[in-house]
Tab-separated table of C-alpha atoms in Angstrom:
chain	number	residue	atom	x	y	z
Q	1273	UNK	CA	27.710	-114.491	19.622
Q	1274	UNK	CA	24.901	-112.325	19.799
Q	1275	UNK	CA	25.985	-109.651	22.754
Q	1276	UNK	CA	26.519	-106.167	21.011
Q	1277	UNK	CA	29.432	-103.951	21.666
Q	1278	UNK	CA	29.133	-100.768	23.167
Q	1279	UNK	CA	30.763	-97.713	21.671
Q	1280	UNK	CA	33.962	-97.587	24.180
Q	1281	UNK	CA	34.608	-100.810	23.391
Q	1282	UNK	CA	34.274	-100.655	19.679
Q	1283	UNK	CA	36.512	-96.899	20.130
Q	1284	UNK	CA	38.665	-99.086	22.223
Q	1285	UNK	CA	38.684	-101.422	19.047
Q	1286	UNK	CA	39.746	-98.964	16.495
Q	1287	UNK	CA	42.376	-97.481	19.589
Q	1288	UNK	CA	44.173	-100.375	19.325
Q	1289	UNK	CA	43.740	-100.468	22.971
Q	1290	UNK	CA	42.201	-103.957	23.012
Q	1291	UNK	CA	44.831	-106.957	23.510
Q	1292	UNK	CA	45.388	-108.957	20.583
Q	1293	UNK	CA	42.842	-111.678	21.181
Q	1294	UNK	CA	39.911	-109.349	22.564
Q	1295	UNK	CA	40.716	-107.345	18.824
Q	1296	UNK	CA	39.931	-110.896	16.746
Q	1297	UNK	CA	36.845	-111.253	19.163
Q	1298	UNK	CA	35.328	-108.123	17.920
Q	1299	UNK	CA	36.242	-108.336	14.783
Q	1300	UNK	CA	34.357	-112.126	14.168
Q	1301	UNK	CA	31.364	-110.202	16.010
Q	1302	UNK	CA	31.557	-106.830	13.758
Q	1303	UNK	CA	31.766	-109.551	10.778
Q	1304	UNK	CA	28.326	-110.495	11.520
Q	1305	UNK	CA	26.398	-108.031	13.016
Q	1306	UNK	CA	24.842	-105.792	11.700
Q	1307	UNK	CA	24.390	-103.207	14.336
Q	1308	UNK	CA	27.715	-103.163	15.195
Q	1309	UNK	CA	29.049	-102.767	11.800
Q	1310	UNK	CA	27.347	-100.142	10.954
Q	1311	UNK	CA	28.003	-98.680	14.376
Q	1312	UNK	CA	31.504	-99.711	13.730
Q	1313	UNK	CA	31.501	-97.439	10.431
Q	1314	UNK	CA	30.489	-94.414	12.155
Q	1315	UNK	CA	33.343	-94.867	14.507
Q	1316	UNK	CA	35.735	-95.137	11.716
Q	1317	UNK	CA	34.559	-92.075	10.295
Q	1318	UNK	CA	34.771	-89.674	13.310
Q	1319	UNK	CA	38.248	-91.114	13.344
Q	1320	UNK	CA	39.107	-90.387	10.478
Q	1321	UNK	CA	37.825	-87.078	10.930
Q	1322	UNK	CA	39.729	-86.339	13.857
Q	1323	UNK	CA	42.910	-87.860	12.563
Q	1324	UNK	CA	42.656	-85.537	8.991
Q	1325	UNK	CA	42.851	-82.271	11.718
Q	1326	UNK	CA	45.346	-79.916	10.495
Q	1327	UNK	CA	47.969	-77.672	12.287
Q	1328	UNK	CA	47.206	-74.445	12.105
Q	1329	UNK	CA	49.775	-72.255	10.334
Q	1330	UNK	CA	50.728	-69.196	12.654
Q	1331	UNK	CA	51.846	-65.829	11.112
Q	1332	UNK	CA	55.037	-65.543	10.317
Q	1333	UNK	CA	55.539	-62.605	12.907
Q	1334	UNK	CA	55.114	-65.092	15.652
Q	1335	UNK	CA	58.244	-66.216	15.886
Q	1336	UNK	CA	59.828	-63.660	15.689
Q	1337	UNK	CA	57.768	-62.275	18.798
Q	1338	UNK	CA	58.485	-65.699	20.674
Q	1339	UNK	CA	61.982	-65.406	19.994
Q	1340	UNK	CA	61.690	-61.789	21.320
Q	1341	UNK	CA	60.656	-62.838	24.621
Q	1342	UNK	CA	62.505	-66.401	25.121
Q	1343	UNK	CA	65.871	-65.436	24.104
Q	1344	UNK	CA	68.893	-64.495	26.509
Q	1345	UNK	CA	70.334	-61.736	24.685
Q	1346	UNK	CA	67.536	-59.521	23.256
Q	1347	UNK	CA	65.960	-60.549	27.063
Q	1348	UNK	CA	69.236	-58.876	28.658
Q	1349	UNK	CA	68.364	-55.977	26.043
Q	1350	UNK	CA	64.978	-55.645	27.105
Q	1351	UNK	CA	66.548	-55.278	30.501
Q	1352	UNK	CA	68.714	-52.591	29.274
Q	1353	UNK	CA	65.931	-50.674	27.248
Q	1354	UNK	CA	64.044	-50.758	30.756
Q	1355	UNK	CA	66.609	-49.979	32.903
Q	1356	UNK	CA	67.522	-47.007	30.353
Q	1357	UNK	CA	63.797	-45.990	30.414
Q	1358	UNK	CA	63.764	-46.146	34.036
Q	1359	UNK	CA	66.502	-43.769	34.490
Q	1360	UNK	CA	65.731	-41.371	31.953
Q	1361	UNK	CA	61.694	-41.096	33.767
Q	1362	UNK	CA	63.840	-40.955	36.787
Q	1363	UNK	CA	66.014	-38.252	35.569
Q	1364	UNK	CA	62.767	-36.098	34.583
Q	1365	UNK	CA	60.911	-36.329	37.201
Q	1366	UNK	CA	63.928	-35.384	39.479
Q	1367	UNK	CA	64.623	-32.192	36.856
Q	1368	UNK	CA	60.718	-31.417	36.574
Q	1369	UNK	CA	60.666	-31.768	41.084
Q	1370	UNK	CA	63.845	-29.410	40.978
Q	1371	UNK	CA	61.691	-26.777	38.583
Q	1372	UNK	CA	58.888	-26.755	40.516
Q	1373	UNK	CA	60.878	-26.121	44.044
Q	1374	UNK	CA	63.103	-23.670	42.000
Q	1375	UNK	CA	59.887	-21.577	41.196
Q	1376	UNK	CA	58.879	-21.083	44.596
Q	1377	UNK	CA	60.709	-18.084	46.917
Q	1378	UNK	CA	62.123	-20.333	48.834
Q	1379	UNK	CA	64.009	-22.115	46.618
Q	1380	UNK	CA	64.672	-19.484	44.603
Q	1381	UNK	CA	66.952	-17.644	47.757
Q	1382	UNK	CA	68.159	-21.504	48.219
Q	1383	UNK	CA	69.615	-21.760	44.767
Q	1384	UNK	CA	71.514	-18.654	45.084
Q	1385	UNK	CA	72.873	-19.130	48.243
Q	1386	UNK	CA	73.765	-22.220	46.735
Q	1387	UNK	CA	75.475	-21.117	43.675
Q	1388	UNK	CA	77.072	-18.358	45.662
Q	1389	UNK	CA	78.634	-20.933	48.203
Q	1390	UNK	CA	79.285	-22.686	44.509
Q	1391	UNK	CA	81.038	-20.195	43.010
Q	1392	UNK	CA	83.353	-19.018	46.025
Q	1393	UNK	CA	84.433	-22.646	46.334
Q	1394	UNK	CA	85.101	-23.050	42.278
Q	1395	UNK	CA	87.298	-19.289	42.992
Q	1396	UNK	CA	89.269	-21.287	45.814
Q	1397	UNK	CA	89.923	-24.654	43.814
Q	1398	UNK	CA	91.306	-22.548	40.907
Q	1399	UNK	CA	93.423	-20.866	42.748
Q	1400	UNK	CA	94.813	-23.792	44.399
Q	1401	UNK	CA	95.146	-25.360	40.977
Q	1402	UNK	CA	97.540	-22.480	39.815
Q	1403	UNK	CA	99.346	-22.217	43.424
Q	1404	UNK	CA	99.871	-26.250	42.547
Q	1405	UNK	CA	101.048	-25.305	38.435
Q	1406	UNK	CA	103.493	-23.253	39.647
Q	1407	UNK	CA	104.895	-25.190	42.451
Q	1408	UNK	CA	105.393	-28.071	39.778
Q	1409	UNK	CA	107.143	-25.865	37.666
Q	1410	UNK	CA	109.824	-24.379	40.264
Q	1411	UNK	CA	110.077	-28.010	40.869
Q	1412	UNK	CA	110.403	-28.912	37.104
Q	1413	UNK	CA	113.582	-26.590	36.964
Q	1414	UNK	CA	115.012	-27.510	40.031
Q	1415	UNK	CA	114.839	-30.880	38.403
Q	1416	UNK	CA	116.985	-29.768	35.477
Q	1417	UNK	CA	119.672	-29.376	37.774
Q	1418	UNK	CA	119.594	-32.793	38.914
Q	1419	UNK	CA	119.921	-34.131	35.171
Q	1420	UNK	CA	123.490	-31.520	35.203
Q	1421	UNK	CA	124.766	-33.085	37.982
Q	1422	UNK	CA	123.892	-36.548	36.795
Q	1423	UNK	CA	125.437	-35.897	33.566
Q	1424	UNK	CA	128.525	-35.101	35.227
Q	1425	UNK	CA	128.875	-37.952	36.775
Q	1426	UNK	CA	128.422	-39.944	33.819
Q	1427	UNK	CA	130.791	-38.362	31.880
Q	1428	UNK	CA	134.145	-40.646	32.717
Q	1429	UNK	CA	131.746	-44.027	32.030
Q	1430	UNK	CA	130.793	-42.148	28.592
Q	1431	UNK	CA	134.541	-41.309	27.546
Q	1432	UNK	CA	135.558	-44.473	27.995
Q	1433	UNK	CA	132.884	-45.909	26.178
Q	1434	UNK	CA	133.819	-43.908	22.890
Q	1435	UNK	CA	137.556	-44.913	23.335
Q	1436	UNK	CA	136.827	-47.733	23.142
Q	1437	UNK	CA	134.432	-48.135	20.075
Q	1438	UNK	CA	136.981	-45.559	18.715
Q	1439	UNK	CA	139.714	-48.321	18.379
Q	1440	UNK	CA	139.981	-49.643	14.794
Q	1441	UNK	CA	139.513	-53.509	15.384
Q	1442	UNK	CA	136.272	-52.764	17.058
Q	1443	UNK	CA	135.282	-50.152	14.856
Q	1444	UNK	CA	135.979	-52.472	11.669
Q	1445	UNK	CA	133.953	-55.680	13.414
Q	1446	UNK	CA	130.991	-53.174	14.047
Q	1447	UNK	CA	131.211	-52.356	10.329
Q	1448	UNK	CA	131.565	-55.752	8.962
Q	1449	UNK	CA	128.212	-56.681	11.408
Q	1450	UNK	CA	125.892	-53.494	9.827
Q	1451	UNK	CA	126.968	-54.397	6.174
Q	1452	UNK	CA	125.942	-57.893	7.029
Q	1453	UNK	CA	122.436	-56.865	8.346
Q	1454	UNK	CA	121.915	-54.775	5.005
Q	1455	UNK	CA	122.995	-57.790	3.070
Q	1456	UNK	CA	120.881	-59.890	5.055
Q	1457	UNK	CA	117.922	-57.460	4.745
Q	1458	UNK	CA	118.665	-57.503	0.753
Q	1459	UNK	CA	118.512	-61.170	0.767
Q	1460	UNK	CA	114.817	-61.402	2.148
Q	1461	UNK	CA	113.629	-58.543	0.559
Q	1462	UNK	CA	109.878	-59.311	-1.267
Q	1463	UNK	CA	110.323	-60.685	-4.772
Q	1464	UNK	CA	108.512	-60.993	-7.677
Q	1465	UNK	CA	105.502	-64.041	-7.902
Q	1466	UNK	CA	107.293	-67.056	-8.785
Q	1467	UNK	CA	105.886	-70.590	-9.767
Q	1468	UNK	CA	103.464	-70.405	-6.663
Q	1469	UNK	CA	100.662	-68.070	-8.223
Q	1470	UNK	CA	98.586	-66.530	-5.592
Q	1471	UNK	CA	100.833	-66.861	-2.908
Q	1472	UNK	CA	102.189	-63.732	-1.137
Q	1473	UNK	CA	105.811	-63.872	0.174
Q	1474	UNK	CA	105.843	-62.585	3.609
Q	1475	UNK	CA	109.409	-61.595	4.955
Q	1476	UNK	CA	110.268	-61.416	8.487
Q	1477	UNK	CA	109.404	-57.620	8.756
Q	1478	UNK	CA	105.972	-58.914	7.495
Q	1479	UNK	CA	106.587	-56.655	4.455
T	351	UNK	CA	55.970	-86.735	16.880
T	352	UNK	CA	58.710	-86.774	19.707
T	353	UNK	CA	62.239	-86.099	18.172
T	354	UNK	CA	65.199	-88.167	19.590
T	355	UNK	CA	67.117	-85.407	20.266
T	356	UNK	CA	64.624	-83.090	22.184
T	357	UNK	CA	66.705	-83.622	25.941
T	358	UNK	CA	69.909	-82.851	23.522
T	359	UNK	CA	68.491	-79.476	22.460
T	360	UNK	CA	66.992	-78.794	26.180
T	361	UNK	CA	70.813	-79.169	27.490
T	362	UNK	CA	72.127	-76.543	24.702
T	363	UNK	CA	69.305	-74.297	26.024
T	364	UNK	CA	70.043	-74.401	29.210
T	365	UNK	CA	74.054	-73.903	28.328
T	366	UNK	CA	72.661	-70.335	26.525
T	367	UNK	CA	72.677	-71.487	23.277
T	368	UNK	CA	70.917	-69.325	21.401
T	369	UNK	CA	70.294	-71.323	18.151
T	370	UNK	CA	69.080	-73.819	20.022
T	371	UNK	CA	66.445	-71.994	21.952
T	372	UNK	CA	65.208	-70.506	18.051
T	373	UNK	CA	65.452	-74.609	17.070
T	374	UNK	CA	63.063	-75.268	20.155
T	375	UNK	CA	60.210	-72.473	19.137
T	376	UNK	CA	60.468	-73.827	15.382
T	377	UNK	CA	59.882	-77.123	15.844
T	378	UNK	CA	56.939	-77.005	18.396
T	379	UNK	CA	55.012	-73.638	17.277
T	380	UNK	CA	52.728	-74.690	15.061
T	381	UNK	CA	51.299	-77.653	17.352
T	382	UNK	CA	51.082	-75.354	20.531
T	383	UNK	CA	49.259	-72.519	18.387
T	384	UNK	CA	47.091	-75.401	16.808
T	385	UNK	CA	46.019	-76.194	20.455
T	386	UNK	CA	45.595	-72.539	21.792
T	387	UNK	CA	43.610	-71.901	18.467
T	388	UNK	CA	41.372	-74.991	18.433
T	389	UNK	CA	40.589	-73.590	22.254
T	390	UNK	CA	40.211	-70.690	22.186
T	391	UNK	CA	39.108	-70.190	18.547
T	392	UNK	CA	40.310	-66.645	18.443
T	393	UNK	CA	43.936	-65.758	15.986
T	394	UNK	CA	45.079	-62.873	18.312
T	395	UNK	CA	44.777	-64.873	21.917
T	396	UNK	CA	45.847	-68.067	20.515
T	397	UNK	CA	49.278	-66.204	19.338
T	398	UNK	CA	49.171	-64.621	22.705
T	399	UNK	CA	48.931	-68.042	24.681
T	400	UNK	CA	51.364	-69.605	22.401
T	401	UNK	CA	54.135	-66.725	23.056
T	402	UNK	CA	53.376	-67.374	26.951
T	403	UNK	CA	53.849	-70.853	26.962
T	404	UNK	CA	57.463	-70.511	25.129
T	405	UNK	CA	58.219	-68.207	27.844
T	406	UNK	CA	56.670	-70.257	30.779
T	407	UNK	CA	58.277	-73.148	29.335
T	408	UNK	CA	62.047	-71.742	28.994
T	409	UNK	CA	61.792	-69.763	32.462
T	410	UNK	CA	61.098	-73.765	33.658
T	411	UNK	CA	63.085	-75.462	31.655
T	412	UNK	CA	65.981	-76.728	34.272
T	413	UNK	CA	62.692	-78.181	35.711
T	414	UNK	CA	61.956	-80.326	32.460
T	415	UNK	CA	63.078	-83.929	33.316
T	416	UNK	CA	64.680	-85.447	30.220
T	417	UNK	CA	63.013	-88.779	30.750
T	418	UNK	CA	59.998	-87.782	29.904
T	419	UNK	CA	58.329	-86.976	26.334
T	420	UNK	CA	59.185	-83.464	25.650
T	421	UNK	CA	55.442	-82.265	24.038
T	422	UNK	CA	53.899	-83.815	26.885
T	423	UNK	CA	55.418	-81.476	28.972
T	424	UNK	CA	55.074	-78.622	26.605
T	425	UNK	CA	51.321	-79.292	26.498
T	426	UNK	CA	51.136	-79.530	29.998
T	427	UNK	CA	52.130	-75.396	29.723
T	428	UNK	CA	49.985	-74.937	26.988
T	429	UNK	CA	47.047	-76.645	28.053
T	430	UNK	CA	47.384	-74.756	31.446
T	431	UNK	CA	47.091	-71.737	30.184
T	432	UNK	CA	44.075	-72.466	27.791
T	433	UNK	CA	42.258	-73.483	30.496
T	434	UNK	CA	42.747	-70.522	32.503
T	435	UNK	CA	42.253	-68.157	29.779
T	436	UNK	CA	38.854	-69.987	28.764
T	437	UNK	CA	37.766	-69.896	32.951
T	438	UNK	CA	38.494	-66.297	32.876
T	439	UNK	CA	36.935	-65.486	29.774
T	440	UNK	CA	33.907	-67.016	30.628
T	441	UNK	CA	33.972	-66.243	34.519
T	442	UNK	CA	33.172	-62.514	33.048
T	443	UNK	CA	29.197	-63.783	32.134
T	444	UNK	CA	28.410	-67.269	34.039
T	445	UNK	CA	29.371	-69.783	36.152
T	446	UNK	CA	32.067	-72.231	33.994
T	447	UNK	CA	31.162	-75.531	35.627
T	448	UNK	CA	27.564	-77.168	35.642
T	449	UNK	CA	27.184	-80.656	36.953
T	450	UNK	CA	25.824	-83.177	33.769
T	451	UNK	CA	22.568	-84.793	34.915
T	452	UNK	CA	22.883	-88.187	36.140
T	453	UNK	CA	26.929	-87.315	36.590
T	454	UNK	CA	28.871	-86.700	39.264
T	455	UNK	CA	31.178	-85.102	36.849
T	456	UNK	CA	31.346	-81.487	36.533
T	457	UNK	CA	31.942	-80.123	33.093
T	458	UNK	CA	33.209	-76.597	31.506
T	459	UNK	CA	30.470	-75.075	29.344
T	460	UNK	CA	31.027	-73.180	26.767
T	461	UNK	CA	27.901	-70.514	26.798
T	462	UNK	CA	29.399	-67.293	25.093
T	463	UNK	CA	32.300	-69.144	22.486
T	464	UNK	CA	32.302	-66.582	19.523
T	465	UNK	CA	34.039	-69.077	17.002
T	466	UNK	CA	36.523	-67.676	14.782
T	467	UNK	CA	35.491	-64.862	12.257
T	468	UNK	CA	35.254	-65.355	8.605
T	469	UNK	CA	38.340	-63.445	8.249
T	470	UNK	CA	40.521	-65.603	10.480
T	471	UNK	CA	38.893	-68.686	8.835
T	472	UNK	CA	41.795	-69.942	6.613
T	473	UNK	CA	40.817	-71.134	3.079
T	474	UNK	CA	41.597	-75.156	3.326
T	475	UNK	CA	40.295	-78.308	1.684
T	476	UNK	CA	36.378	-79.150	2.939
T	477	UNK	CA	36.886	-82.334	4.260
T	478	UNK	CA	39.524	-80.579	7.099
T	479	UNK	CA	37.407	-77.627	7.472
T	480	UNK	CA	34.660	-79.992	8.350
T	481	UNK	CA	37.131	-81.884	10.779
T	482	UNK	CA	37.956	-78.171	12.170
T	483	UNK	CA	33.881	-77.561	12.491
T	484	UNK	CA	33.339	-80.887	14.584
T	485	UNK	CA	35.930	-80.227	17.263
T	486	UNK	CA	34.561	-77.116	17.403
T	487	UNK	CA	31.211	-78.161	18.347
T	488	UNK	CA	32.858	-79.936	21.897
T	489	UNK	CA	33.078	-78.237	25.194
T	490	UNK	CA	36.622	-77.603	25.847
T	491	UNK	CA	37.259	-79.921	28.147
T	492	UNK	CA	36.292	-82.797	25.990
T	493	UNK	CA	38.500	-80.303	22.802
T	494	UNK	CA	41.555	-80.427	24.444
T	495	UNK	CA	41.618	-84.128	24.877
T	496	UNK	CA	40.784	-85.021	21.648
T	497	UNK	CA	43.319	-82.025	20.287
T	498	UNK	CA	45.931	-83.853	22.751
T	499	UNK	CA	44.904	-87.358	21.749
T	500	UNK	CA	44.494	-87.103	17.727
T	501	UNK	CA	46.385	-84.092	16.369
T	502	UNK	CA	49.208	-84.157	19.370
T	503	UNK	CA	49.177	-88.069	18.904
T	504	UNK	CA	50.122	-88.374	22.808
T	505	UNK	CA	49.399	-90.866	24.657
T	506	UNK	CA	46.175	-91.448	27.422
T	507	UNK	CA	49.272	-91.687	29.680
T	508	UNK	CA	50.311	-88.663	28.668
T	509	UNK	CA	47.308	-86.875	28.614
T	510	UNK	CA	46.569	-87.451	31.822
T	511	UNK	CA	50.075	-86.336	33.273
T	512	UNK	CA	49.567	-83.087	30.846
T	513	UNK	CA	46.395	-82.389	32.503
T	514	UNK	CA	46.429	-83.176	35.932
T	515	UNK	CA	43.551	-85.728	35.279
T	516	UNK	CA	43.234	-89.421	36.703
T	517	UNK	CA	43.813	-91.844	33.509
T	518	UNK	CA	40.070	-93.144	34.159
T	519	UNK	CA	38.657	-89.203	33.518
T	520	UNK	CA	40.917	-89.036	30.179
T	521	UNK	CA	39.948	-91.784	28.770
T	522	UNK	CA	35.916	-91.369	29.786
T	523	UNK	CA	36.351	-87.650	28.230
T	524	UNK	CA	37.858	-88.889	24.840
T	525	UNK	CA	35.390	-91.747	24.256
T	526	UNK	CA	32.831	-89.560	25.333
T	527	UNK	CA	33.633	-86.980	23.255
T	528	UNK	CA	33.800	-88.942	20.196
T	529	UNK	CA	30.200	-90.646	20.944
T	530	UNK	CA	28.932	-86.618	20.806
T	531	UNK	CA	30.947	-86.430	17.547
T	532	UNK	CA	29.382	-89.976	16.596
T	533	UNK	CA	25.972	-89.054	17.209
T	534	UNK	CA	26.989	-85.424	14.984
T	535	UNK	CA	27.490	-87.243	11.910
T	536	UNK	CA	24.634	-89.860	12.281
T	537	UNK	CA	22.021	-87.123	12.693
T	538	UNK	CA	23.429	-85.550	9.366
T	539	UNK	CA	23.476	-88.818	7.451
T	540	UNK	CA	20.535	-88.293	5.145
């Protein structure tokens, strides 16, 4: 065979692009010419070049100023810085308008007509407020004599009530039942570590 | 370089997982700020074009189909954006395209590339820095395709679907590209 390769086909070649039969074509024709060997050879080597390329390395601040930018949370608190940022320019330049209107005449007599008007109004609502105090209170007292009258009504269920807890049977079963919560309390008390070392005994009262 | 459980991660993104969004940047960092910095041979716009297309590429990612390759969609981002930076970097002095004689092919040209400054030029073995010094002597347009094709290991295929380019133009770029680089070392052989 004495037709020479072309470089795209001999790239193609070293690709692995070329089927498998084309591949043992070129490489019985690269056996035994000389052109395309050596042609062949340079191939190889910008290959090789190429494929030896290394990744770059990045500083290490990078990803940290990706991360800044890509994730959700410090994102939303981006949003928050700016929105925060936003109001407080907002808030100044609202203040700094107010200054400048307050320093001319006009605004001037405007304020205090304003804060007069203010300050009538904050008279008023104060003396509402202790007009309202003092309703609440006669109220209040008024109330206290509801509580007497209530109390009176009460007062048979209440006798009766202590009659009967007065009455010795009842009396000595409510005893018996109170010593038997103290004994019970006794029994579950917190005790010294036993075999179990480490463990913490935790009674009912979490104590 | 494609890890099996790229569409896995993508779906733990999208559900606001946070370590998974920091598992995404690790893993793919380092090739998209190889690709920025091969094009546009500069440290501080190469980390700039990187941080964009993390951003670009989360703000998109309920776009991202999981059936395709994951970097080939990242470099589609990437690549993107290197392009435009170069066009408007260049736009500032001349024209970007000229026409090759005897082609009907335009080309980008590369009149005004500063190459990186000794400072940003890392200390590595000679062989690679003489690897990093013949990519560097290609236009961008053929830079990117061999970048894509060599360090990125993706596919013509993929290329071409990364760059908006018919499969025909990828594959006449990369050859093409490597006869420049061919005809590089043969006129240094001694």
């Amino acid at each position: 065979m004495n037709v020479c390769h072309e470089g795209a086909r001999l790239q193609d070649y070293l690709d692995r692009e070329l089927s498998p039969e084309a591949a043992r074509e070129m490489a019985r024709h690269v056996a035994g010419c000389a052109r395309c060997s050596a042609e062949l050879l340079l191939y190889q080597r910008v290959f090789e070049a190429l494929d030896r390329l290394p990744l770059a390395e990045p500083r290490p601040a990078l990803s940290e100023r990706i991360l800044a930018r890509v994730l959700p949370s410090r994102v939303r608190r981006r949003w928050v810085v700016a929105a925060g940022w936003s109001y407080a320019g907002v808030f100044a330049a609202l203040v700094a308008a107010a200054a400048a209107w307050f320093s001319t005449p006009g605004g001037r007599a405007a304020v205090a007509l304003f804060t007069g008007e203010l300050s009538r109004r904050m008279v008023q609502a104060l003396l509402f407020a202790i007009n309202a105090l003092a309703f609440a209170v006669a109220s209040l007292a008024d109330g206290w004599g509801f509580m007497s009258m209530l109390g009176q009504r009460l007062a048979p269920f209440v006798r009766a009530l202590s009659s009967l807890l007065s009455h010795p049977t009842i009396e000595t079963a409510l005893g018996l039942a109170a010593a038997a919560c103290v004994a019970l309390l006794w029994w579950m008390r917190p005790r010294g570590r036993g075999p179990h070392k480490g463990a913490r005994h935790v009674g009912v009262l979490g104590i | 370089m494609e890890s099996a459980d790229d569409p896995e991660v993508v779906r733990r993104c999208l559900a606001g997982d946070e370590r998974a969004h920091r598992q995404l940047v690790e893993r793919y960092q380092r090739q998209v700020y190889s690709v920025a910095l091969r094009m546009v041979r500069q440290v501080q716009d190469a980390e700039d074009l990187t941080q964009e297309t993390f951003v670009r590429m989360f703000r998109a990612l309920d776009r991202y189909d999981p059936t395709r390759p994951f970097p080939a969609w990242l470099f589609t981002i990437t690549s993107r954006l290197c392009i435009d930076h170069l066009r408007r970097r260049r736009l500032k002095a001349i024209s970007l395209f000229q026409r090759e004689p005897g082609s009907h092919e335009e080309r980008m040209i590369d009149p005004e590339d500063p190459g990186l400054r000794p400072d940003e030029l890392a200390v590595r073995g000679e062989e690679e820095e003489r690897s990093r010094e013949l990519i560097d002597t290609l236009p961008p347009h053929y830079r990117i395709v061999v970048m894509l094709r060599h360090q990125q290991d993706l596919s013509y295929e993929e290329i071409a679907t990364a760059l908006g380019l018919p499969l025909g133009t990828v594959k006449a770029r990369i050859h093409r590209a490597r006869a420049l680089l061919r005809g590089r070392l043969e006129s240094e052989r001694p």
